[in-house]
Amino acid sequence: HYQLIAPSGENAAAGFKDLTLEMRGEDTVRFLARIPANELWTPELPTQYILRLKTQHEGRYVEFAELRMGFREVAVNEGRLLLNGQPITLRVREVPGSLDENAIANLREAGYNTFRLLPGPVSEEFLEYCDEQGVCVIAQAPIDTSRSGDSRRKEGNPSNDPAWKEAYIERALNSYHTTKRHPSVVAFSLATRSSNGINLYESYLKMKQLGEQRPFI
């Protein structure tokens, strides 16, 4: 069962889907909802809806989940990032994904509207604060090979060594899937600091298979 609740408290969508699954099986529930333009998520007005989910088995409700959701469209046109069809200028600061709410608010007041994540753990609370305070986020795969130099020759930078391809792709996928549902996340970076190479290209191709409209850097 699903219920999407608008900021006004009214239902934007509600319904259910019957599922028959084998052990470890998966299925997807898709539904449409009409979101007014003035309730799209923006840094100036970070509007969020509430999505409530529950499962029912043999007549009993057994699982409950509640998520805050922001709706917005991100696109790139002629090198400009567009948010809900309007160009946005990103004033970026690199930060760890562990900042608390006060630190985020202080940086926002200092004029930064975008955080680029440094390698390290990214807390769910950090992303929720960015959603609530209207701060854009660029999620970065925790790959930093700057100490290996820029050479693409054998035994040069690991980014051009096929032996590391799966590790690069795994880190890029993890950084994507752990942050993708947050409206504040407007782009994804395939490495923090790295020379170019075949592994970044393969990571990029893998990401493009996801059908994601947000840009990959």
XYZ file of N, CA and C in Angstrom:
651
model
N 0.850 -1.181 0.000
C 0.000 0.000 0.000
C 0.888 1.234 0.000
N 0.461 2.280 -0.718
C 1.213 3.531 -0.743
C 0.259 4.698 -0.548
N 0.806 5.747 0.050
C 0.058 6.979 0.264
C 1.036 8.133 0.164
N 0.826 9.033 -0.795
C 1.665 10.208 -0.972
C 0.905 11.411 -0.443
N 1.481 12.079 0.561
C 0.795 13.164 1.255
C 1.452 14.491 0.902
N 0.644 15.442 0.439
C 1.124 16.768 0.058
C 1.422 17.597 1.305
N 2.169 18.695 1.168
C 2.447 19.559 2.328
C 1.176 20.070 3.016
N 0.083 20.162 2.266
C -1.183 20.611 2.846
C -1.841 19.553 3.711
N -1.313 18.299 3.653
C -1.915 17.193 4.391
C -2.874 16.370 3.567
N -3.167 16.802 2.346
C -4.082 16.063 1.474
C -3.340 14.947 0.741
N -4.093 13.927 0.335
C -3.515 12.838 -0.437
C -3.247 13.286 -1.867
N -2.012 13.128 -2.316
C -1.677 13.364 -3.720
C -1.839 12.091 -4.532
N -1.731 10.948 -3.868
C -1.924 9.642 -4.513
C -2.057 8.601 -3.423
N -2.790 7.529 -3.721
C -2.941 6.416 -2.776
C -3.404 5.190 -3.547
N -3.028 4.013 -3.062
C -3.439 2.788 -3.716
C -2.645 1.614 -3.210
N -2.756 0.479 -3.919
C -2.018 -0.718 -3.525
C -1.816 -1.593 -4.748
N -0.942 -2.579 -4.609
C -0.678 -3.556 -5.657
C -0.502 -4.915 -5.015
N -1.198 -5.914 -5.557
C -1.020 -7.284 -5.076
C 0.233 -7.882 -5.703
N 1.068 -8.499 -4.860
C 2.324 -9.088 -5.312
C 2.381 -10.552 -4.933
N 2.915 -11.374 -5.810
C 3.215 -12.765 -5.499
C 4.696 -12.976 -5.759
N 5.451 -13.254 -4.691
C 6.904 -13.332 -4.793
C 7.416 -14.677 -4.316
N 8.440 -15.161 -4.977
C 9.195 -16.302 -4.474
C 10.173 -15.802 -3.413
N 10.877 -16.717 -2.774
C 11.872 -16.320 -1.789
C 12.887 -15.377 -2.425
N 13.204 -14.282 -1.736
C 14.161 -13.273 -2.185
C 13.713 -12.597 -3.480
N 12.427 -12.680 -3.785
C 11.912 -12.052 -4.992
C 11.725 -10.551 -4.807
N 11.592 -9.844 -5.910
C 11.407 -8.398 -5.899
C 10.325 -8.016 -6.885
N 9.687 -6.890 -6.600
C 8.739 -6.296 -7.533
C 8.757 -4.787 -7.315
N 8.138 -4.058 -8.215
C 8.133 -2.604 -8.150
C 6.715 -2.079 -8.268
N 6.382 -1.121 -7.421
C 5.095 -0.439 -7.501
C 5.342 0.937 -8.107
N 4.666 1.227 -9.205
C 4.795 2.536 -9.849
C 3.441 3.228 -9.847
N 3.453 4.525 -9.564
C 2.214 5.297 -9.612
C 2.524 6.717 -10.046
N 1.519 7.396 -10.523
C 1.658 8.771 -10.997
C 0.945 9.711 -10.043
N 1.518 10.894 -9.876
C 0.888 11.934 -9.058
C 1.137 13.276 -9.730
N 0.174 14.150 -9.644
C 0.298 15.485 -10.228
C 0.867 16.433 -9.160
N 2.062 16.978 -9.432
C 2.731 17.871 -8.480
C 2.660 19.298 -9.024
N 2.007 20.218 -8.329
C 1.931 21.607 -8.811
C 3.329 22.231 -8.907
N 3.487 23.140 -9.861
C 4.794 23.774 -10.077
C 5.288 24.494 -8.833
N 4.365 25.075 -8.050
C 4.792 25.824 -6.861
C 5.135 24.917 -5.689
N 5.028 23.584 -5.879
C 5.409 22.649 -4.829
C 6.594 21.778 -5.242
N 7.271 22.162 -6.341
C 8.506 21.486 -6.704
C 9.626 21.911 -5.758
N 10.583 21.006 -5.538
C 11.709 21.284 -4.641
C 12.670 22.255 -5.317
N 13.003 23.336 -4.615
C 14.015 24.288 -5.072
C 14.848 24.710 -3.862
N 16.066 25.225 -4.069
C 16.850 25.719 -2.927
C 16.135 26.832 -2.165
N 15.351 27.651 -2.868
C 14.644 28.743 -2.207
C 13.423 28.236 -1.438
N 12.789 27.178 -1.934
C 11.593 26.628 -1.302
C 11.688 25.100 -1.359
N 12.430 24.485 -0.419
C 12.657 23.030 -0.454
C 11.438 22.234 0.027
N 10.380 22.259 -0.767
C 9.124 21.589 -0.424
C 9.298 20.076 -0.465
N 8.727 19.384 0.526
C 8.790 17.940 0.563
C 7.409 17.343 0.809
N 7.178 16.215 0.164
C 5.998 15.395 0.397
C 6.374 14.268 1.352
N 5.370 13.534 1.828
C 5.605 12.359 2.672
C 5.049 11.127 1.952
N 5.879 10.119 1.804
C 5.450 8.853 1.210
C 5.370 7.803 2.306
N 4.191 7.245 2.497
C 3.986 6.182 3.487
C 3.748 4.865 2.760
N 4.474 3.848 3.185
C 4.373 2.518 2.596
C 4.069 1.500 3.688
N 3.285 0.496 3.354
C 3.060 -0.607 4.278
C 2.768 -1.867 3.477
N 3.140 -2.995 4.049
C 2.866 -4.279 3.411
C 1.821 -5.032 4.220
N 1.032 -5.819 3.508
C -0.044 -6.593 4.126
C 0.100 -8.044 3.692
N 0.128 -8.947 4.662
C 0.296 -10.366 4.364
C -0.762 -11.154 5.133
N -1.567 -11.896 4.366
C -2.644 -12.698 4.968
C -3.528 -11.848 5.876
N -3.861 -10.656 5.407
C -4.776 -9.781 6.133
C -4.150 -8.902 7.192
N -2.870 -9.131 7.532
C -2.221 -8.348 8.588
C -1.204 -7.392 7.978
N -1.178 -6.158 8.505
C -0.149 -5.202 8.113
C 1.121 -5.541 8.894
N 2.227 -5.744 8.156
C 3.434 -6.261 8.812
C 4.646 -5.336 8.714
N 4.683 -4.428 7.744
C 5.835 -3.519 7.610
C 5.332 -2.114 7.310
N 5.999 -1.137 7.908
C 5.629 0.255 7.702
C 6.895 1.069 7.423
N 6.802 2.008 6.512
C 7.936 2.903 6.229
C 7.395 4.273 5.866
N 8.126 5.313 6.251
C 7.741 6.681 5.916
C 8.963 7.425 5.412
N 8.850 8.020 4.245
C 9.961 8.722 3.615
C 9.535 10.127 3.229
N 10.448 11.082 3.367
C 10.206 12.424 2.850
C 10.722 12.491 1.413
N 9.922 13.046 0.530
C 10.248 13.068 -0.887
C 10.151 14.492 -1.420
N 11.133 14.894 -2.209
C 11.063 16.161 -2.920
C 11.033 15.876 -4.406
N 10.256 16.638 -5.139
C 10.124 16.414 -6.578
C 10.682 17.617 -7.325
N 11.566 17.354 -8.279
C 12.158 18.404 -9.104
C 12.783 17.742 -10.323
N 13.064 18.546 -11.333
C 13.661 18.041 -12.561
C 15.034 18.681 -12.749
N 16.031 17.863 -12.992
C 17.388 18.349 -13.242
C 17.768 17.994 -14.675
N 18.319 18.948 -15.400
C 18.743 18.709 -16.779
C 19.955 19.579 -17.080
N 20.629 19.274 -18.179
C 21.764 20.069 -18.649
C 21.467 20.517 -20.068
N 21.615 21.809 -20.319
C 21.362 22.361 -21.647
C 22.496 23.314 -22.011
N 23.258 22.934 -23.046
C 24.381 23.754 -23.515
C 25.344 24.084 -22.380
N 25.621 23.092 -21.558
C 26.583 23.264 -20.476
C 26.043 23.938 -19.238
N 24.761 24.316 -19.224
C 24.152 24.939 -18.057
C 23.291 23.926 -17.324
N 23.397 23.910 -16.009
C 22.549 23.050 -15.195
C 21.205 23.737 -14.994
N 20.132 23.003 -15.272
C 18.785 23.531 -15.128
C 18.071 22.798 -14.004
N 17.422 23.549 -13.144
C 16.613 22.983 -12.076
C 15.176 23.432 -12.302
N 14.310 22.464 -12.563
C 12.918 22.758 -12.922
C 12.839 23.720 -14.110
N 13.757 23.532 -15.065
C 13.757 24.316 -16.286
C 14.450 25.655 -16.187
N 14.932 26.039 -14.997
C 15.578 27.333 -14.796
C 17.071 27.143 -14.526
N 17.940 27.958 -15.137
C 19.381 27.830 -14.883
C 19.708 28.148 -13.428
N 20.655 27.403 -12.891
C 21.076 27.605 -11.509
C 22.594 27.692 -11.465
N 23.108 28.635 -10.715
C 24.549 28.785 -10.528
C 24.942 28.093 -9.233
N 25.870 27.155 -9.327
C 26.302 26.399 -8.153
C 27.516 27.069 -7.521
N 27.396 27.419 -6.259
C 28.522 27.947 -5.481
C 28.945 26.826 -4.543
N 30.063 26.172 -4.920
C 30.393 24.853 -4.386
C 31.428 24.924 -3.271
N 31.228 24.087 -2.261
C 32.203 23.894 -1.180
C 32.341 22.398 -0.946
N 33.591 21.894 -0.937
C 33.820 20.484 -0.624
C 33.679 20.277 0.879
N 32.888 19.279 1.274
C 32.643 19.037 2.694
C 32.566 17.536 2.947
N 32.830 17.110 4.175
C 32.574 15.711 4.534
C 31.073 15.488 4.684
N 30.644 14.259 4.458
C 29.223 13.936 4.560
C 28.765 13.684 5.975
N 29.411 14.313 6.923
C 29.065 14.120 8.332
C 28.749 15.439 9.029
N 28.646 16.542 8.278
C 28.350 17.833 8.895
C 26.995 17.797 9.596
N 26.898 18.532 10.705
C 25.613 18.592 11.390
C 24.782 19.751 10.833
N 23.570 19.868 11.340
C 22.621 20.839 10.811
C 23.131 22.270 10.953
N 23.764 22.598 12.076
C 24.261 23.958 12.289
C 25.376 24.316 11.314
N 26.282 23.361 11.077
C 27.386 23.619 10.144
C 26.858 23.825 8.732
N 25.853 23.059 8.356
C 25.250 23.220 7.031
C 24.601 24.595 6.920
N 23.867 24.994 7.949
C 23.205 26.299 7.939
C 24.224 27.432 7.868
N 25.352 27.302 8.576
C 26.379 28.345 8.569
C 27.005 28.502 7.181
N 27.286 27.389 6.518
C 27.863 27.463 5.177
C 26.856 28.029 4.182
N 25.602 27.710 4.370
C 24.562 28.257 3.497
C 24.482 29.782 3.671
N 24.567 30.235 4.914
C 24.541 31.679 5.164
C 25.786 32.365 4.614
N 26.895 31.618 4.510
C 28.131 32.177 3.959
C 28.100 32.272 2.436
N 27.029 31.805 1.812
C 26.867 31.955 0.371
C 27.010 30.688 -0.447
N 27.320 29.555 0.201
C 27.439 28.296 -0.540
C 26.058 27.654 -0.681
N 25.716 27.284 -1.915
C 24.439 26.604 -2.131
C 24.591 25.166 -2.594
N 25.860 24.698 -2.687
C 26.129 23.343 -3.163
C 27.297 22.741 -2.393
N 27.142 21.484 -1.981
C 28.226 20.746 -1.324
C 28.678 19.613 -2.238
N 29.997 19.507 -2.405
C 30.581 18.368 -3.109
C 31.212 17.478 -2.053
N 30.793 16.223 -2.008
C 31.162 15.349 -0.903
C 32.587 14.845 -1.016
N 33.307 14.920 0.083
C 34.643 14.349 0.181
C 34.542 12.855 0.468
N 35.611 12.092 0.202
C 35.577 10.666 0.534
C 35.312 10.452 2.017
N 34.587 9.397 2.316
C 34.245 9.093 3.703
C 32.768 8.781 3.828
N 32.336 8.371 5.002
C 30.924 8.022 5.195
C 30.018 9.241 5.000
N 28.848 8.990 4.444
C 27.841 10.035 4.247
C 26.616 9.641 5.064
N 26.321 10.429 6.082
C 25.208 10.072 6.960
C 23.880 10.436 6.315
N 22.865 9.637 6.620
C 21.524 9.919 6.132
C 21.022 11.249 6.688
N 21.407 11.568 7.926
C 21.001 12.835 8.536
C 21.550 14.025 7.752
N 22.798 13.937 7.287
C 23.391 15.007 6.492
C 22.559 15.271 5.241
N 22.189 14.199 4.517
C 21.405 14.366 3.298
C 20.013 14.911 3.607
N 19.432 14.474 4.713
C 18.112 14.977 5.094
C 18.168 16.464 5.429
N 19.243 16.903 6.104
C 19.402 18.321 6.406
C 19.503 19.124 5.108
N 20.268 18.622 4.139
C 20.398 19.327 2.855
C 19.049 19.394 2.141
N 18.280 18.300 2.199
C 16.932 18.317 1.620
C 16.084 19.407 2.262
N 16.150 19.496 3.586
C 15.293 20.423 4.323
C 15.723 21.872 4.154
N 17.047 22.114 4.064
C 17.551 23.478 4.015
C 17.787 23.991 2.596
N 17.516 23.150 1.598
C 17.647 23.606 0.222
C 19.075 23.756 -0.247
N 19.942 22.849 0.161
C 21.335 22.866 -0.286
C 21.529 21.756 -1.314
N 22.067 22.093 -2.481
C 22.325 21.090 -3.509
C 23.561 20.267 -3.134
N 23.595 19.028 -3.612
C 24.691 18.112 -3.282
C 25.189 17.450 -4.564
N 26.517 17.367 -4.690
C 27.149 16.553 -5.735
C 27.770 15.351 -5.034
N 27.181 14.181 -5.256
C 27.689 12.955 -4.633
C 28.904 12.470 -5.419
N 29.981 12.166 -4.710
C 31.213 11.749 -5.373
C 31.600 10.338 -4.960
N 31.999 9.533 -5.938
C 32.558 8.229 -5.615
C 33.865 8.432 -4.850
N 34.101 7.640 -3.787
C 35.312 7.820 -2.970
C 36.555 7.259 -3.659
N 36.974 7.929 -4.712
C 38.162 7.523 -5.470
C 39.091 8.723 -5.556
N 40.273 8.592 -4.992
C 41.270 9.658 -5.034
C 42.617 9.022 -5.363
N 43.039 9.160 -6.611
C 44.310 8.568 -7.045
C 45.324 9.655 -7.399
N 45.158 10.826 -6.796
C 46.027 11.957 -7.154
C 47.500 11.694 -6.829
N 47.762 10.854 -5.830
C 49.158 10.580 -5.468
C 49.876 9.736 -6.508
N 49.119 9.130 -7.428
C 49.732 8.276 -8.446
C 50.124 9.040 -9.693
N 49.891 10.355 -9.703
C 50.269 11.152 -10.868
C 49.266 11.049 -12.000
N 49.639 11.619 -13.158
C 48.725 11.683 -14.300
C 49.078 10.715 -15.421
N 50.123 9.937 -15.272
C 50.558 9.071 -16.367
C 49.530 7.973 -16.633
N 49.247 7.749 -17.919
C 48.350 6.658 -18.306
C 49.128 5.413 -18.726
N 50.430 5.458 -18.582
C 51.238 4.298 -18.950
C 51.090 3.184 -17.914
N 51.604 2.017 -18.234
C 51.557 0.874 -17.321
C 52.204 1.243 -15.989
N 51.514 0.864 -14.894
C 51.921 1.173 -13.527
C 51.833 2.677 -13.234
N 51.089 3.404 -14.072
C 50.818 4.814 -13.801
C 49.563 4.931 -12.954
N 48.678 5.863 -13.294
C 47.470 6.071 -12.501
C 46.526 4.876 -12.614
N 45.994 4.382 -11.491
C 45.093 3.221 -11.526
C 43.842 3.434 -12.374
N 43.477 4.675 -12.634
C 42.280 4.934 -13.439
C 42.396 4.366 -14.845
N 43.609 4.127 -15.302
C 43.797 3.567 -16.647
C 44.309 2.133 -16.601
N 44.174 1.486 -15.436
C 44.605 0.095 -15.279
C 43.358 -0.790 -15.227
N 43.094 -1.617 -16.262
C 41.875 -2.429 -16.299
C 41.697 -3.336 -15.090
N 42.774 -3.644 -14.388
C 42.654 -4.508 -13.209
C 41.780 -3.870 -12.127
N 41.644 -2.550 -12.155
C 40.866 -1.834 -11.147
C 39.447 -1.499 -11.612
N 39.062 -1.969 -12.794
C 37.779 -1.554 -13.370
C 36.597 -1.876 -12.455
N 36.501 -3.093 -11.963
C 35.347 -3.483 -11.151
C 35.283 -2.684 -9.853
N 36.439 -2.375 -9.275
C 36.459 -1.586 -8.040
C 35.936 -0.176 -8.297
N 36.325 0.412 -9.431
C 35.838 1.749 -9.786
C 34.325 1.733 -9.963
N 33.826 0.759 -10.720
C 32.392 0.685 -10.993
C 31.609 0.453 -9.708
N 32.114 -0.411 -8.837
C 31.422 -0.694 -7.580
C 31.309 0.569 -6.719
N 32.370 1.324 -6.614
C 32.325 2.542 -5.789
C 31.388 3.587 -6.399
N 31.402 3.703 -7.722
C 30.510 4.667 -8.372
C 29.054 4.263 -8.164
N 28.739 2.978 -8.328
C 27.367 2.507 -8.129
C 26.912 2.701 -6.691
N 27.798 2.406 -5.737
C 27.434 2.570 -4.327
C 27.130 4.033 -4.000
N 27.956 4.944 -4.502
C 27.739 6.362 -4.210
C 26.438 6.843 -4.847
N 26.052 6.233 -5.961
C 24.798 6.602 -6.622
C 23.589 6.079 -5.838
N 23.581 4.781 -5.570
C 22.385 4.165 -4.971
C 22.138 4.630 -3.531
N 23.173 5.034 -2.813
C 22.976 5.464 -1.425
C 22.499 6.909 -1.315
N 22.497 7.648 -2.418
C 22.106 9.059 -2.354
C 21.003 9.428 -3.330
N 20.611 8.540 -4.220
C 19.802 8.903 -5.382
C 18.409 9.432 -5.048
N 17.813 9.024 -3.936
C 16.419 9.423 -3.685
C 16.290 10.806 -3.055
N 17.388 11.441 -2.743
C 17.321 12.743 -2.080
C 17.208 13.855 -3.121
N 16.227 14.760 -2.972
C 16.059 15.833 -3.955
C 17.242 16.795 -3.997
N 18.002 16.891 -2.906
C 19.156 17.798 -2.881
C 20.283 17.326 -3.789
N 20.336 16.035 -4.113
C 21.418 15.493 -4.942
C 21.113 15.803 -6.410
N 21.906 16.699 -7.005
C 21.634 17.166 -8.361
C 22.637 16.652 -9.386
N 23.723 16.003 -8.938
C 24.728 15.492 -9.865
C 25.572 14.442 -9.146
N 26.301 13.670 -9.952
C 27.156 12.613 -9.421
C 28.539 12.729 -10.057
N 29.568 12.602 -9.235
C 30.941 12.658 -9.716
C 31.563 11.275 -9.597
N 32.273 10.841 -10.642
C 32.798 9.478 -10.693
C 34.090 9.302 -9.912
N 34.677 10.392 -9.439
C 35.879 10.311 -8.614
C 36.063 11.660 -7.931
N 36.801 11.642 -6.836
C 37.094 12.883 -6.147
C 38.259 13.596 -6.832
N 39.379 12.917 -6.946
C 40.531 13.428 -7.699
C 41.171 12.241 -8.402
N 41.291 12.339 -9.714
C 41.828 11.206 -10.446
C 42.250 11.635 -11.836
N 43.321 11.044 -12.324
C 43.651 11.175 -13.727
C 42.567 10.478 -14.546
N 42.437 10.853 -15.812
C 41.457 10.193 -16.673
C 41.950 8.783 -17.022
N 41.038 7.958 -17.522
C 41.430 6.610 -17.892
C 40.232 5.739 -18.199
N 40.496 4.518 -18.631
C 39.457 3.597 -19.092
C 38.472 3.250 -17.978
N 38.919 3.206 -16.729
C 38.019 2.815 -15.639
C 36.940 3.874 -15.391
N 37.299 5.145 -15.494
C 36.290 6.196 -15.354
C 35.317 6.159 -16.525
N 35.826 5.855 -17.714
C 34.952 5.762 -18.883
C 33.973 4.594 -18.722
N 34.473 3.455 -18.255
C 33.597 2.303 -18.043
C 32.574 2.595 -16.941
N 32.984 3.326 -15.906
C 32.042 3.719 -14.852
C 30.953 4.613 -15.423
N 31.342 5.543 -16.281
C 30.376 6.444 -16.906
C 29.363 5.664 -17.743
N 29.832 4.715 -18.541
C 28.924 3.912 -19.365
C 27.953 3.120 -18.493
N 28.450 2.599 -17.380
C 27.588 1.841 -16.467
C 26.510 2.747 -15.878
N 26.882 3.963 -15.509
C 25.920 4.895 -14.943
C 24.846 5.286 -15.960
N 25.236 5.473 -17.206
C 24.272 5.886 -18.217
C 23.218 4.813 -18.473
N 23.522 3.560 -18.125
C 22.541 2.485 -18.272
C 21.404 2.594 -17.265
N 21.568 3.436 -16.236
C 20.570 3.558 -15.192
C 19.388 4.413 -15.630
N 19.492 5.107 -16.765
C 18.415 5.971 -17.212
C 18.252 7.224 -16.380
N 19.316 7.643 -15.724
C 19.306 8.794 -14.835
C 19.484 10.081 -15.647
N 18.627 11.113 -15.360
C 18.711 12.376 -16.077
C 19.734 13.335 -15.455
N 20.056 13.138 -14.174
C 21.034 14.024 -13.552
C 22.416 13.760 -14.137
N 23.264 14.803 -14.233
C 24.555 14.631 -14.909
C 25.556 13.821 -14.091
N 26.436 13.124 -14.807
C 27.577 12.432 -14.216
C 28.832 13.180 -14.635
N 29.631 13.568 -13.645
C 30.827 14.351 -13.906
C 32.029 13.418 -13.972
